[in-house]
C-alpha cells in the first residue's frame, strides 16, 4: 500500500466518522422535529450540506499536518499527491454511495421516513435514478475536497502572502462577475439554464476539479517545507 | 562511487539576502560527520537543500551520485531528523513508528522498540501531549531505527537532559558499529560530540569555513600561558587567535601544530602549554568580533 | 576519561598499553573490539581502530582472522622496556627542571625520593 494512503487511514475520524456522525445527528433532529410537530407537508432541509463542508475542511486541514510530516520523512512529493488523490476519491465514493442509498430509501421505500421528509433526496428534483445521484454526489464531494486541497497547495507554495493575494483576487473576481450579472440581468436566465441542464453544470464542476488537481500537483512539486 | 553527498557551488538567497554562499564539499560513505557552526549560520538551510525540502538558488547537489529531488529510490536511503520536524498532532507515537516502517525500507521494528524503552517513551500518548524532550526522543528513535544509509540529525536533542543525550550517543555509536552508515550530526554542543566525529565541516555566516579531519582540527591550535612578556615573546610572528591578560599573566590561543620545536621553545620561556578543545577553537574562529578571522579563513 | 591533550587514538593505545602492563589484559587474551572501545569512551570507532592498529604495528597486538584482536606473547616485556626509556625523559627531567626553579638542591631531591619511597610502603 502507498504509505501516504496508510497515513490517511489514521485520519478516519476526520474523513468519515465526524462527517457522518454530524450528518446523522442532523438527520435525527430533523426527523424528531417532524415527528413532534407531526408535519407531513413535505419538509425540505439542507442538513446534507454539512458533509460537503467537512470534505472541504478535510482537504485543507489534513495536508497542513501531513504534508510537512511526509516530506520531512523522505516521502516523494508525487507520492504524497497520489495518496491524497486516492484518499479523496475513495472517501467521496464511500460517502456518495451511502448518500444515494439513503436517498433511495427516503424517496422510494419509506415515503420520506413516513413524514415526507426530503433530507437525502434533494436531487430527486432533477433525476431519481440512484446511479445518477451517486455520480453527482461523488463529483460534488471530490470537488469540495479538491477545492480545499488547492487552497492548501497555494498556501504551502506561496505562504501567507500567497493566501492574501488569492483572496483579494477572488473577491475582485466575484464582485465584478456579480455586477456584470446584475447589470445585464443574467441571474434568472442562468438559474433557468442550470435547472434545465444539471448534467452540463456537473461536467463543468468535474472539469474544475481536474484543473484544481493538476494545479495542486504543480504547486506542491515546487513547495518547500 | 564512494561519495554519498557532493555539493557544488551551492547558494541560497532570499531576495538580496544570501544565507548560503557558494558552498562546496563532498562526503564519503561510512563516516560520522559533524556539521558545526553557530545558530543561524546556515547549517539547517544546507541540510534542507541536500534533502530537497528546500530549493537552492544555484548550485548542484548529488546524493548517492543522483539528483535526490522526486527520486524515490534515493529518498528512501535518506533520513533527516530536523529540530523542527512536524508530526501530526493527532498521531500517537505508535502511529509515527508504524508509518516510518513503510517510509524507510531498512526500518528495524525490534530496534525501534528497544529504543522506545531506553528513552522511556509512552507509545500510546498523542504527539500533541508530548514534552519537547519526548518529541526530540521520538526523532532520535526514528533516525536510528530507520538505518538509512545517510542519516542526518539536526540539533536532535532540544529539551533532552544530559542522561538522555548520553543514551543517544551510546546507541548511535553502538548501532553505527554494527550497521555502518554515513551520519551527519549538526549541533552547537561541540564538546559533547567532538570525540565521536571523524570529519568536521564548520559553516560560518553561510560559508564553509573548515572542512577537515577531526584529528587535524584538534592540532590546529594550542594555548600558552605565563608571564605577559614571555607570552608576547612567544607569539611574535605567530598567528594568534586571542590574548587575555590578568595581572602580569597572559594566555594566548595560537594557531599551528604543536611540534617538538614549538614545545621546547615554550618550555625554555617557562610557558605552560595546553590543548585547545574543538569547541574553544570553533568559538574563536566563528566569533565575529575576532579581527583575526579573515586571516584564518582559508 | 579521554581529553584533548593528545590525539584520541594515541590515548586509546596508551590505555590498552597500561592495561597490559598492569596485568588487566593478559598475553594471548582477547582485546575488546573497536566498537566496544568506541561505545565505552564515546569516540568514533574509526579513531578507536586507529589506536588499536598503532599497537598492531608495534607487534603488541595481533589479529586472529574472524575472531578479533589478541595480546601478543612478550607484549608486556616490550612495553615495560619502552616505558622505562620514556620514564627518564617524562618524569626525571621535568622533575629536575621544577626542582631548579624552586631552588631545591640535589641532596634535598634525593632525600625526597627516599621519603616518597617509604610513604609508598
Coordinates of C-alpha atoms in Angstrom, one line a residue, chain A residues 3-4 6-7 10-11 14 65-66 68-79 217 221-225, chain B residues 48 52-55 69-70 72 75 78 80 82 85-91 95 98-104:
Chain A
X3 CA 2.5 4.7 2.7
X4 CA 0.6 8.0 2.2
X6 CA -1.8 4.3 5.1
X7 CA -1.2 7.6 6.8
X10 CA -5.2 7.2 10.6
X11 CA -7.5 10.1 9.8
X14 CA -11.9 13.5 10.1
X65 CA -0.4 18.4 9.2
X66 CA 0.6 15.6 6.9
X68 CA 5.4 18.7 6.1
X69 CA 5.5 15.4 8.1
X70 CA 5.7 13.3 5.0
X71 CA 8.3 15.4 3.2
X72 CA 10.3 15.5 6.4
X73 CA 10.4 11.7 6.4
X74 CA 11.6 11.3 2.8
X75 CA 8.3 10.9 1.0
X76 CA 8.3 12.0 -2.6
X77 CA 6.0 14.9 -3.4
X78 CA 4.4 12.9 -6.2
X79 CA 3.6 10.0 -3.9
X217 CA 0.4 18.9 -8.2
X221 CA 6.2 19.9 -6.7
X222 CA 7.7 23.4 -6.0
X223 CA 6.7 23.6 -2.4
X224 CA 9.3 23.8 0.4
X225 CA 8.8 22.7 3.9
Chain B
X48 CA 17.2 21.1 3.8
X52 CA 15.3 18.6 -1.4
X53 CA 13.0 20.1 1.2
X54 CA 14.2 23.5 0.1
X55 CA 15.3 24.6 -3.4
X69 CA 14.6 15.6 -5.9
X70 CA 11.5 13.4 -6.5
X72 CA 12.1 7.7 -4.6
X75 CA 14.9 9.5 -0.9
X78 CA 18.0 9.2 3.5
X80 CA 16.7 13.6 8.0
X82 CA 15.4 18.1 12.0
X85 CA 10.3 18.1 12.3
X86 CA 6.5 18.2 12.3
X87 CA 4.4 15.3 13.4
X88 CA 0.6 15.3 13.1
X89 CA -1.0 16.3 16.4
X90 CA -3.5 13.5 16.5
X91 CA -0.9 10.8 16.0
X95 CA 1.4 5.7 14.7
X98 CA 4.1 2.4 12.2
X99 CA 4.3 4.9 9.3
X100 CA 8.1 5.1 9.5
X101 CA 8.2 1.3 8.9
X102 CA 6.7 2.0 5.5
X103 CA 8.7 5.1 4.7
X104 CA 12.1 3.5 5.3

